[in-house]
Amino acid sequence: MNRKYRKTIIAANWKMNKTAAETRDFVERLREALPRNRRCGIVLCVPYVDIAIAGKLLRESRISLGAQNLHWEDHGPYTGEVSAAMLADLDVKYVIIGHSERRSLFCESDLVVNKKVRAALDAGLRPILCVGEDLDQRQLGVAPELIAYQIKVALAGVSAEEMRRVVIAYEPIWAIGTGVSATPEQAGEVCAAIRDILHKLYDARVARSTTIQYGGSMNEKNAAALLEQEDVDGGLIGTASLDPEKLLAIIQAASQDEPEEC
């Protein structure tokens, strides 16, 4: 982490988990136990049906409300979809876009991801843009080119000023839900490469100020080591975020002071 230039953010992605009652219990337990010395932003990205209750419970707290997806149109005949304006109206601040499960299970292309990023920004939301490679792509050595392509397409038309509201989450697909995490060095290397891509697309200021999370099976056991990497600015947490005690442990790891230089 490098807090001199950018914010550390721990974002919980509950995926398709938790009822409204379970959401109430979780948020109450989290708020009660949240350390006062935390030095990171916290985002709860909950299912659509839990947004209203979560928003009410998080009001006047320092925890931000997030959604897991949106549609790129403002309104229309899109049964089952939710627009950016609908989310903003419910005090949602962040939205996950381009998660690997959306790309693989629901066939979301890079161009669709770009449309969603644009819709989120136009509605005043903060996109958490997910990029990453699968195991075959990593073994073939094409991960750097693939991630660069994903970022270039997703951010097409996004200005340097708008990048102040964009978070990027590196999620190695081969590490999501498998219990296998990239090593701290692997995560740090890719996050540094993403920062270099942003430097080339924009400038040094955008590159050093953009929060880049790690999103591949970060948990309470490996969070501290992953967050020691200079270019890892937090985490997009899946399974571990369903347990408030585990999420609290990750938040605590992200709240540790930076080591002093020798």
PDB file of N, CA, C and O in Angstrom, residues 73-143:
ATOM      1  N   GLU A  73     -28.166   1.194 -19.821  1.00  0.00           N
ATOM      2  CA  GLU A  73     -29.220   2.122 -20.225  1.00  0.00           C
ATOM      3  C   GLU A  73     -29.874   2.741 -18.994  1.00  0.00           C
ATOM      4  O   GLU A  73     -29.904   2.153 -17.911  1.00  0.00           O
ATOM      5  N   ASP A  74     -30.421   3.951 -19.168  1.00  0.00           N
ATOM      6  CA  ASP A  74     -31.083   4.640 -18.069  1.00  0.00           C
ATOM      7  C   ASP A  74     -32.427   3.995 -17.710  1.00  0.00           C
ATOM      8  O   ASP A  74     -32.844   4.006 -16.555  1.00  0.00           O
ATOM      9  N   HIS A  75     -33.123   3.476 -18.721  1.00  0.00           N
ATOM     10  CA  HIS A  75     -34.429   2.858 -18.527  1.00  0.00           C
ATOM     11  C   HIS A  75     -34.762   2.086 -19.801  1.00  0.00           C
ATOM     12  O   HIS A  75     -34.035   2.170 -20.780  1.00  0.00           O
ATOM     13  N   GLY A  76     -35.858   1.333 -19.757  1.00  0.00           N
ATOM     14  CA  GLY A  76     -36.266   0.634 -20.969  1.00  0.00           C
ATOM     15  C   GLY A  76     -36.723  -0.792 -20.721  1.00  0.00           C
ATOM     16  O   GLY A  76     -36.841  -1.238 -19.573  1.00  0.00           O
ATOM     17  N   PRO A  77     -36.977  -1.535 -21.812  1.00  0.00           N
ATOM     18  CA  PRO A  77     -37.515  -2.900 -21.712  1.00  0.00           C
ATOM     19  C   PRO A  77     -36.419  -3.929 -21.444  1.00  0.00           C
ATOM     20  O   PRO A  77     -36.080  -4.750 -22.303  1.00  0.00           O
ATOM     21  N   TYR A  78     -35.857  -3.860 -20.230  1.00  0.00           N
ATOM     22  CA  TYR A  78     -34.757  -4.763 -19.869  1.00  0.00           C
ATOM     23  C   TYR A  78     -35.154  -5.511 -18.594  1.00  0.00           C
ATOM     24  O   TYR A  78     -34.694  -5.186 -17.489  1.00  0.00           O
ATOM     25  N   THR A  79     -36.014  -6.481 -18.742  1.00  0.00           N
ATOM     26  CA  THR A  79     -36.570  -7.208 -17.606  1.00  0.00           C
ATOM     27  C   THR A  79     -35.466  -7.775 -16.711  1.00  0.00           C
ATOM     28  O   THR A  79     -34.549  -8.432 -17.181  1.00  0.00           O
ATOM     29  N   GLY A  80     -35.590  -7.479 -15.431  1.00  0.00           N
ATOM     30  CA  GLY A  80     -34.641  -8.000 -14.461  1.00  0.00           C
ATOM     31  C   GLY A  80     -33.407  -7.154 -14.249  1.00  0.00           C
ATOM     32  O   GLY A  80     -32.582  -7.472 -13.386  1.00  0.00           O
ATOM     33  N   GLU A  81     -33.249  -6.063 -15.015  1.00  0.00           N
ATOM     34  CA  GLU A  81     -32.051  -5.233 -14.909  1.00  0.00           C
ATOM     35  C   GLU A  81     -32.294  -4.011 -14.021  1.00  0.00           C
ATOM     36  O   GLU A  81     -33.441  -3.634 -13.739  1.00  0.00           O
ATOM     37  N   VAL A  82     -31.210  -3.383 -13.606  1.00  0.00           N
ATOM     38  CA  VAL A  82     -31.259  -2.207 -12.736  1.00  0.00           C
ATOM     39  C   VAL A  82     -30.327  -1.148 -13.309  1.00  0.00           C
ATOM     40  O   VAL A  82     -29.199  -1.453 -13.709  1.00  0.00           O
ATOM     41  N   SER A  83     -30.785   0.090 -13.361  1.00  0.00           N
ATOM     42  CA  SER A  83     -29.995   1.168 -13.951  1.00  0.00           C
ATOM     43  C   SER A  83     -29.120   1.862 -12.926  1.00  0.00           C
ATOM     44  O   SER A  83     -29.337   1.750 -11.715  1.00  0.00           O
ATOM     45  N   ALA A  84     -28.149   2.622 -13.425  1.00  0.00           N
ATOM     46  CA  ALA A  84     -27.267   3.396 -12.548  1.00  0.00           C
ATOM     47  C   ALA A  84     -28.062   4.432 -11.765  1.00  0.00           C
ATOM     48  O   ALA A  84     -27.793   4.674 -10.583  1.00  0.00           O
ATOM     49  N   ALA A  85     -29.051   5.042 -12.415  1.00  0.00           N
ATOM     50  CA  ALA A  85     -29.872   6.053 -11.736  1.00  0.00           C
ATOM     51  C   ALA A  85     -30.652   5.436 -10.575  1.00  0.00           C
ATOM     52  O   ALA A  85     -30.819   6.065  -9.516  1.00  0.00           O
ATOM     53  N   MET A  86     -31.143   4.223 -10.757  1.00  0.00           N
ATOM     54  CA  MET A  86     -31.862   3.537  -9.674  1.00  0.00           C
ATOM     55  C   MET A  86     -30.952   3.302  -8.478  1.00  0.00           C
ATOM     56  O   MET A  86     -31.353   3.473  -7.326  1.00  0.00           O
ATOM     57  N   LEU A  87     -29.705   2.911  -8.764  1.00  0.00           N
ATOM     58  CA  LEU A  87     -28.750   2.672  -7.692  1.00  0.00           C
ATOM     59  C   LEU A  87     -28.400   3.970  -6.971  1.00  0.00           C
ATOM     60  O   LEU A  87     -28.375   4.024  -5.738  1.00  0.00           O
ATOM     61  N   ALA A  88     -28.139   5.010  -7.741  1.00  0.00           N
ATOM     62  CA  ALA A  88     -27.774   6.293  -7.146  1.00  0.00           C
ATOM     63  C   ALA A  88     -28.908   6.822  -6.263  1.00  0.00           C
ATOM     64  O   ALA A  88     -28.663   7.441  -5.217  1.00  0.00           O
ATOM     65  N   ASP A  89     -30.148   6.572  -6.671  1.00  0.00           N
ATOM     66  CA  ASP A  89     -31.301   7.030  -5.908  1.00  0.00           C
ATOM     67  C   ASP A  89     -31.386   6.352  -4.541  1.00  0.00           C
ATOM     68  O   ASP A  89     -32.022   6.878  -3.616  1.00  0.00           O
ATOM     69  N   LEU A  90     -30.746   5.185  -4.413  1.00  0.00           N
ATOM     70  CA  LEU A  90     -30.731   4.454  -3.147  1.00  0.00           C
ATOM     71  C   LEU A  90     -29.427   4.676  -2.377  1.00  0.00           C
ATOM     72  O   LEU A  90     -29.078   3.903  -1.489  1.00  0.00           O
ATOM     73  N   ASP A  91     -28.717   5.731  -2.725  1.00  0.00           N
ATOM     74  CA  ASP A  91     -27.478   6.121  -2.034  1.00  0.00           C
ATOM     75  C   ASP A  91     -26.338   5.129  -2.235  1.00  0.00           C
ATOM     76  O   ASP A  91     -25.419   5.069  -1.417  1.00  0.00           O
ATOM     77  N   VAL A  92     -26.389   4.358  -3.314  1.00  0.00           N
ATOM     78  CA  VAL A  92     -25.253   3.502  -3.673  1.00  0.00           C
ATOM     79  C   VAL A  92     -24.116   4.396  -4.152  1.00  0.00           C
ATOM     80  O   VAL A  92     -24.335   5.341  -4.916  1.00  0.00           O
ATOM     81  N   LYS A  93     -22.901   4.121  -3.707  1.00  0.00           N
ATOM     82  CA  LYS A  93     -21.738   4.935  -4.074  1.00  0.00           C
ATOM     83  C   LYS A  93     -20.813   4.208  -5.060  1.00  0.00           C
ATOM     84  O   LYS A  93     -20.182   4.849  -5.900  1.00  0.00           O
ATOM     85  N   TYR A  94     -20.703   2.883  -4.913  1.00  0.00           N
ATOM     86  CA  TYR A  94     -19.798   2.093  -5.743  1.00  0.00           C
ATOM     87  C   TYR A  94     -20.581   1.009  -6.479  1.00  0.00           C
ATOM     88  O   TYR A  94     -21.651   0.585  -6.013  1.00  0.00           O
ATOM     89  N   VAL A  95     -20.037   0.552  -7.605  1.00  0.00           N
ATOM     90  CA  VAL A  95     -20.645  -0.571  -8.314  1.00  0.00           C
ATOM     91  C   VAL A  95     -19.547  -1.391  -8.975  1.00  0.00           C
ATOM     92  O   VAL A  95     -18.641  -0.850  -9.603  1.00  0.00           O
ATOM     93  N   ILE A  96     -19.612  -2.707  -8.789  1.00  0.00           N
ATOM     94  CA  ILE A  96     -18.652  -3.617  -9.418  1.00  0.00           C
ATOM     95  C   ILE A  96     -19.027  -3.775 -10.888  1.00  0.00           C
ATOM     96  O   ILE A  96     -20.195  -4.023 -11.215  1.00  0.00           O
ATOM     97  N   ILE A  97     -18.043  -3.660 -11.763  1.00  0.00           N
ATOM     98  CA  ILE A  97     -18.285  -3.792 -13.206  1.00  0.00           C
ATOM     99  C   ILE A  97     -17.237  -4.721 -13.807  1.00  0.00           C
ATOM    100  O   ILE A  97     -16.051  -4.607 -13.520  1.00  0.00           O
ATOM    101  N   GLY A  98     -17.710  -5.659 -14.632  1.00  0.00           N
ATOM    102  CA  GLY A  98     -16.789  -6.535 -15.356  1.00  0.00           C
ATOM    103  C   GLY A  98     -16.220  -7.663 -14.521  1.00  0.00           C
ATOM    104  O   GLY A  98     -15.169  -8.211 -14.873  1.00  0.00           O
ATOM    105  N   HIS A  99     -16.897  -8.044 -13.435  1.00  0.00           N
ATOM    106  CA  HIS A  99     -16.402  -9.170 -12.646  1.00  0.00           C
ATOM    107  C   HIS A  99     -16.309 -10.404 -13.543  1.00  0.00           C
ATOM    108  O   HIS A  99     -17.110 -10.595 -14.464  1.00  0.00           O
ATOM    109  N   SER A 100     -15.334 -11.252 -13.282  1.00  0.00           N
ATOM    110  CA  SER A 100     -15.097 -12.417 -14.138  1.00  0.00           C
ATOM    111  C   SER A 100     -16.323 -13.315 -14.235  1.00  0.00           C
ATOM    112  O   SER A 100     -16.567 -13.942 -15.278  1.00  0.00           O
ATOM    113  N   GLU A 101     -17.121 -13.382 -13.166  1.00  0.00           N
ATOM    114  CA  GLU A 101     -18.329 -14.202 -13.219  1.00  0.00           C
ATOM    115  C   GLU A 101     -19.366 -13.594 -14.152  1.00  0.00           C
ATOM    116  O   GLU A 101     -20.118 -14.320 -14.817  1.00  0.00           O
ATOM    117  N   ARG A 102     -19.430 -12.283 -14.225  1.00  0.00           N
ATOM    118  CA  ARG A 102     -20.321 -11.629 -15.187  1.00  0.00           C
ATOM    119  C   ARG A 102     -19.824 -11.862 -16.618  1.00  0.00           C
ATOM    120  O   ARG A 102     -20.618 -12.102 -17.528  1.00  0.00           O
ATOM    121  N   ARG A 103     -18.526 -11.800 -16.794  1.00  0.00           N
ATOM    122  CA  ARG A 103     -17.954 -12.002 -18.136  1.00  0.00           C
ATOM    123  C   ARG A 103     -18.160 -13.438 -18.613  1.00  0.00           C
ATOM    124  O   ARG A 103     -18.548 -13.677 -19.760  1.00  0.00           O
ATOM    125  N   SER A 104     -17.897 -14.420 -17.731  1.00  0.00           N
ATOM    126  CA  SER A 104     -17.932 -15.822 -18.163  1.00  0.00           C
ATOM    127  C   SER A 104     -19.336 -16.413 -18.142  1.00  0.00           C
ATOM    128  O   SER A 104     -19.733 -17.116 -19.082  1.00  0.00           O
ATOM    129  N   LEU A 105     -20.110 -16.149 -17.097  1.00  0.00           N
ATOM    130  CA  LEU A 105     -21.425 -16.764 -16.961  1.00  0.00           C
ATOM    131  C   LEU A 105     -22.515 -16.023 -17.721  1.00  0.00           C
ATOM    132  O   LEU A 105     -23.512 -16.627 -18.126  1.00  0.00           O
ATOM    133  N   PHE A 106     -22.339 -14.705 -17.908  1.00  0.00           N
ATOM    134  CA  PHE A 106     -23.373 -13.910 -18.556  1.00  0.00           C
ATOM    135  C   PHE A 106     -22.879 -13.238 -19.832  1.00  0.00           C
ATOM    136  O   PHE A 106     -23.513 -12.318 -20.348  1.00  0.00           O
ATOM    137  N   CYS A 107     -21.732 -13.707 -20.310  1.00  0.00           N
ATOM    138  CA  CYS A 107     -21.207 -13.321 -21.636  1.00  0.00           C
ATOM    139  C   CYS A 107     -21.029 -11.818 -21.804  1.00  0.00           C
ATOM    140  O   CYS A 107     -21.264 -11.273 -22.887  1.00  0.00           O
ATOM    141  N   GLU A 108     -20.610 -11.116 -20.760  1.00  0.00           N
ATOM    142  CA  GLU A 108     -20.364  -9.686 -20.876  1.00  0.00           C
ATOM    143  C   GLU A 108     -19.032  -9.447 -21.575  1.00  0.00           C
ATOM    144  O   GLU A 108     -17.986  -9.914 -21.120  1.00  0.00           O
ATOM    145  N   SER A 109     -19.065  -8.720 -22.664  1.00  0.00           N
ATOM    146  CA  SER A 109     -17.865  -8.431 -23.437  1.00  0.00           C
ATOM    147  C   SER A 109     -17.163  -7.188 -22.888  1.00  0.00           C
ATOM    148  O   SER A 109     -17.706  -6.463 -22.056  1.00  0.00           O
ATOM    149  N   ASP A 110     -15.962  -6.940 -23.378  1.00  0.00           N
ATOM    150  CA  ASP A 110     -15.233  -5.740 -22.973  1.00  0.00           C
ATOM    151  C   ASP A 110     -15.984  -4.478 -23.393  1.00  0.00           C
ATOM    152  O   ASP A 110     -15.948  -3.470 -22.681  1.00  0.00           O
ATOM    153  N   LEU A 111     -16.677  -4.523 -24.540  1.00  0.00           N
ATOM    154  CA  LEU A 111     -17.447  -3.359 -24.983  1.00  0.00           C
ATOM    155  C   LEU A 111     -18.636  -3.103 -24.060  1.00  0.00           C
ATOM    156  O   LEU A 111     -18.982  -1.952 -23.775  1.00  0.00           O
ATOM    157  N   VAL A 112     -19.274  -4.164 -23.578  1.00  0.00           N
ATOM    158  CA  VAL A 112     -20.366  -4.017 -22.616  1.00  0.00           C
ATOM    159  C   VAL A 112     -19.834  -3.425 -21.316  1.00  0.00           C
ATOM    160  O   VAL A 112     -20.460  -2.549 -20.709  1.00  0.00           O
ATOM    161  N   VAL A 113     -18.673  -3.894 -20.892  1.00  0.00           N
ATOM    162  CA  VAL A 113     -18.049  -3.350 -19.682  1.00  0.00           C
ATOM    163  C   VAL A 113     -17.817  -1.854 -19.833  1.00  0.00           C
ATOM    164  O   VAL A 113     -18.078  -1.064 -18.919  1.00  0.00           O
ATOM    165  N   ASN A 114     -17.350  -1.435 -20.996  1.00  0.00           N
ATOM    166  CA  ASN A 114     -17.126  -0.012 -21.253  1.00  0.00           C
ATOM    167  C   ASN A 114     -18.428   0.791 -21.138  1.00  0.00           C
ATOM    168  O   ASN A 114     -18.455   1.882 -20.541  1.00  0.00           O
ATOM    169  N   LYS A 115     -19.511   0.254 -21.684  1.00  0.00           N
ATOM    170  CA  LYS A 115     -20.805   0.935 -21.593  1.00  0.00           C
ATOM    171  C   LYS A 115     -21.235   1.089 -20.136  1.00  0.00           C
ATOM    172  O   LYS A 115     -21.797   2.115 -19.738  1.00  0.00           O
ATOM    173  N   LYS A 116     -20.968   0.061 -19.347  1.00  0.00           N
ATOM    174  CA  LYS A 116     -21.375   0.097 -17.942  1.00  0.00           C
ATOM    175  C   LYS A 116     -20.522   1.086 -17.141  1.00  0.00           C
ATOM    176  O   LYS A 116     -21.033   1.782 -16.258  1.00  0.00           O
ATOM    177  N   VAL A 117     -19.237   1.142 -17.447  1.00  0.00           N
ATOM    178  CA  VAL A 117     -18.373   2.130 -16.791  1.00  0.00           C
ATOM    179  C   VAL A 117     -18.883   3.533 -17.097  1.00  0.00           C
ATOM    180  O   VAL A 117     -18.985   4.390 -16.202  1.00  0.00           O
ATOM    181  N   ARG A 118     -19.230   3.760 -18.365  1.00  0.00           N
ATOM    182  CA  ARG A 118     -19.727   5.081 -18.766  1.00  0.00           C
ATOM    183  C   ARG A 118     -21.024   5.422 -18.031  1.00  0.00           C
ATOM    184  O   ARG A 118     -21.206   6.545 -17.543  1.00  0.00           O
ATOM    185  N   ALA A 119     -21.931   4.453 -17.953  1.00  0.00           N
ATOM    186  CA  ALA A 119     -23.216   4.688 -17.278  1.00  0.00           C
ATOM    187  C   ALA A 119     -23.010   4.994 -15.802  1.00  0.00           C
ATOM    188  O   ALA A 119     -23.660   5.883 -15.240  1.00  0.00           O
ATOM    189  N   ALA A 120     -22.107   4.257 -15.160  1.00  0.00           N
ATOM    190  CA  ALA A 120     -21.840   4.480 -13.738  1.00  0.00           C
ATOM    191  C   ALA A 120     -21.295   5.885 -13.498  1.00  0.00           C
ATOM    192  O   ALA A 120     -21.756   6.604 -12.599  1.00  0.00           O
ATOM    193  N   LEU A 121     -20.312   6.280 -14.286  1.00  0.00           N
ATOM    194  CA  LEU A 121     -19.712   7.598 -14.107  1.00  0.00           C
ATOM    195  C   LEU A 121     -20.717   8.706 -14.368  1.00  0.00           C
ATOM    196  O   LEU A 121     -20.759   9.705 -13.643  1.00  0.00           O
ATOM    197  N   ASP A 122     -21.547   8.536 -15.383  1.00  0.00           N
ATOM    198  CA  ASP A 122     -22.539   9.566 -15.709  1.00  0.00           C
ATOM    199  C   ASP A 122     -23.564   9.736 -14.595  1.00  0.00           C
ATOM    200  O   ASP A 122     -24.152  10.811 -14.446  1.00  0.00           O
ATOM    201  N   ALA A 123     -23.777   8.681 -13.817  1.00  0.00           N
ATOM    202  CA  ALA A 123     -24.745   8.746 -12.715  1.00  0.00           C
ATOM    203  C   ALA A 123     -24.096   9.143 -11.399  1.00  0.00           C
ATOM    204  O   ALA A 123     -24.772   9.202 -10.368  1.00  0.00           O
ATOM    205  N   GLY A 124     -22.795   9.405 -11.417  1.00  0.00           N
ATOM    206  CA  GLY A 124     -22.104   9.808 -10.203  1.00  0.00           C
ATOM    207  C   GLY A 124     -21.624   8.659  -9.338  1.00  0.00           C
ATOM    208  O   GLY A 124     -21.202   8.876  -8.196  1.00  0.00           O
ATOM    209  N   LEU A 125     -21.672   7.436  -9.873  1.00  0.00           N
ATOM    210  CA  LEU A 125     -21.199   6.274  -9.131  1.00  0.00           C
ATOM    211  C   LEU A 125     -19.699   6.079  -9.328  1.00  0.00           C
ATOM    212  O   LEU A 125     -19.106   6.616 -10.277  1.00  0.00           O
ATOM    213  N   ARG A 126     -19.109   5.277  -8.454  1.00  0.00           N
ATOM    214  CA  ARG A 126     -17.688   4.954  -8.546  1.00  0.00           C
ATOM    215  C   ARG A 126     -17.536   3.504  -9.009  1.00  0.00           C
ATOM    216  O   ARG A 126     -17.827   2.586  -8.237  1.00  0.00           O
ATOM    217  N   PRO A 127     -17.093   3.280 -10.242  1.00  0.00           N
ATOM    218  CA  PRO A 127     -16.946   1.908 -10.722  1.00  0.00           C
ATOM    219  C   PRO A 127     -15.756   1.207 -10.067  1.00  0.00           C
ATOM    220  O   PRO A 127     -14.695   1.801  -9.881  1.00  0.00           O
ATOM    221  N   ILE A 128     -15.956  -0.060  -9.703  1.00  0.00           N
ATOM    222  CA  ILE A 128     -14.854  -0.951  -9.352  1.00  0.00           C
ATOM    223  C   ILE A 128     -14.683  -1.861 -10.556  1.00  0.00           C
ATOM    224  O   ILE A 128     -15.432  -2.824 -10.741  1.00  0.00           O
ATOM    225  N   LEU A 129     -13.729  -1.538 -11.407  1.00  0.00           N
ATOM    226  CA  LEU A 129     -13.529  -2.223 -12.681  1.00  0.00           C
ATOM    227  C   LEU A 129     -12.650  -3.447 -12.485  1.00  0.00           C
ATOM    228  O   LEU A 129     -11.501  -3.333 -12.055  1.00  0.00           O
ATOM    229  N   CYS A 130     -13.181  -4.621 -12.817  1.00  0.00           N
ATOM    230  CA  CYS A 130     -12.443  -5.877 -12.634  1.00  0.00           C
ATOM    231  C   CYS A 130     -11.762  -6.307 -13.932  1.00  0.00           C
ATOM    232  O   CYS A 130     -12.378  -6.300 -15.004  1.00  0.00           O
ATOM    233  N   VAL A 131     -10.505  -6.694 -13.809  1.00  0.00           N
ATOM    234  CA  VAL A 131      -9.747  -7.232 -14.944  1.00  0.00           C
ATOM    235  C   VAL A 131      -8.930  -8.418 -14.447  1.00  0.00           C
ATOM    236  O   VAL A 131      -8.601  -8.509 -13.269  1.00  0.00           O
ATOM    237  N   GLY A 132      -8.594  -9.325 -15.370  1.00  0.00           N
ATOM    238  CA  GLY A 132      -7.780 -10.457 -14.947  1.00  0.00           C
ATOM    239  C   GLY A 132      -7.784 -11.580 -15.962  1.00  0.00           C
ATOM    240  O   GLY A 132      -8.585 -11.594 -16.899  1.00  0.00           O
ATOM    241  N   GLU A 133      -6.895 -12.538 -15.740  1.00  0.00           N
ATOM    242  CA  GLU A 133      -6.679 -13.627 -16.692  1.00  0.00           C
ATOM    243  C   GLU A 133      -7.057 -14.969 -16.084  1.00  0.00           C
ATOM    244  O   GLU A 133      -7.068 -15.124 -14.856  1.00  0.00           O
ATOM    245  N   ASP A 134      -7.365 -15.960 -16.950  1.00  0.00           N
ATOM    246  CA  ASP A 134      -7.600 -17.306 -16.443  1.00  0.00           C
ATOM    247  C   ASP A 134      -6.287 -18.083 -16.452  1.00  0.00           C
ATOM    248  O   ASP A 134      -5.240 -17.563 -16.864  1.00  0.00           O
ATOM    249  N   LEU A 135      -6.324 -19.321 -16.001  1.00  0.00           N
ATOM    250  CA  LEU A 135      -5.098 -20.101 -15.841  1.00  0.00           C
ATOM    251  C   LEU A 135      -4.410 -20.362 -17.176  1.00  0.00           C
ATOM    252  O   LEU A 135      -3.184 -20.252 -17.286  1.00  0.00           O
ATOM    253  N   ASP A 136      -5.186 -20.702 -18.202  1.00  0.00           N
ATOM    254  CA  ASP A 136      -4.587 -20.956 -19.516  1.00  0.00           C
ATOM    255  C   ASP A 136      -3.885 -19.715 -20.047  1.00  0.00           C
ATOM    256  O   ASP A 136      -2.783 -19.801 -20.601  1.00  0.00           O
ATOM    257  N   GLN A 137      -4.517 -18.572 -19.898  1.00  0.00           N
ATOM    258  CA  GLN A 137      -3.921 -17.323 -20.385  1.00  0.00           C
ATOM    259  C   GLN A 137      -2.649 -16.989 -19.636  1.00  0.00           C
ATOM    260  O   GLN A 137      -1.673 -16.520 -20.223  1.00  0.00           O
ATOM    261  N   ARG A 138      -2.630 -17.259 -18.341  1.00  0.00           N
ATOM    262  CA  ARG A 138      -1.395 -17.028 -17.570  1.00  0.00           C
ATOM    263  C   ARG A 138      -0.295 -17.972 -18.024  1.00  0.00           C
ATOM    264  O   ARG A 138       0.852 -17.564 -18.205  1.00  0.00           O
ATOM    265  N   GLN A 139      -0.624 -19.243 -18.203  1.00  0.00           N
ATOM    266  CA  GLN A 139       0.386 -20.221 -18.588  1.00  0.00           C
ATOM    267  C   GLN A 139       0.917 -19.973 -19.998  1.00  0.00           C
ATOM    268  O   GLN A 139       2.071 -20.294 -20.298  1.00  0.00           O
ATOM    269  N   LEU A 140       0.086 -19.393 -20.860  1.00  0.00           N
ATOM    270  CA  LEU A 140       0.521 -19.067 -22.215  1.00  0.00           C
ATOM    271  C   LEU A 140       1.346 -17.782 -22.265  1.00  0.00           C
ATOM    272  O   LEU A 140       1.910 -17.445 -23.315  1.00  0.00           O
ATOM    273  N   GLY A 141       1.383 -17.052 -21.159  1.00  0.00           N
ATOM    274  CA  GLY A 141       2.173 -15.835 -21.100  1.00  0.00           C
ATOM    275  C   GLY A 141       1.532 -14.624 -21.740  1.00  0.00           C
ATOM    276  O   GLY A 141       2.219 -13.647 -22.047  1.00  0.00           O
ATOM    277  N   VAL A 142       0.198 -14.667 -21.941  1.00  0.00           N
ATOM    278  CA  VAL A 142      -0.479 -13.547 -22.603  1.00  0.00           C
ATOM    279  C   VAL A 142      -1.232 -12.657 -21.605  1.00  0.00           C
ATOM    280  O   VAL A 142      -1.936 -11.734 -22.023  1.00  0.00           O
ATOM    281  N   ALA A 143      -1.096 -12.943 -20.303  1.00  0.00           N
ATOM    282  CA  ALA A 143      -1.834 -12.165 -19.298  1.00  0.00           C
ATOM    283  C   ALA A 143      -1.580 -10.662 -19.398  1.00  0.00           C
ATOM    284  O   ALA A 143      -2.534  -9.877 -19.345  1.00  0.00           O
TER     285      ALA A 143
END
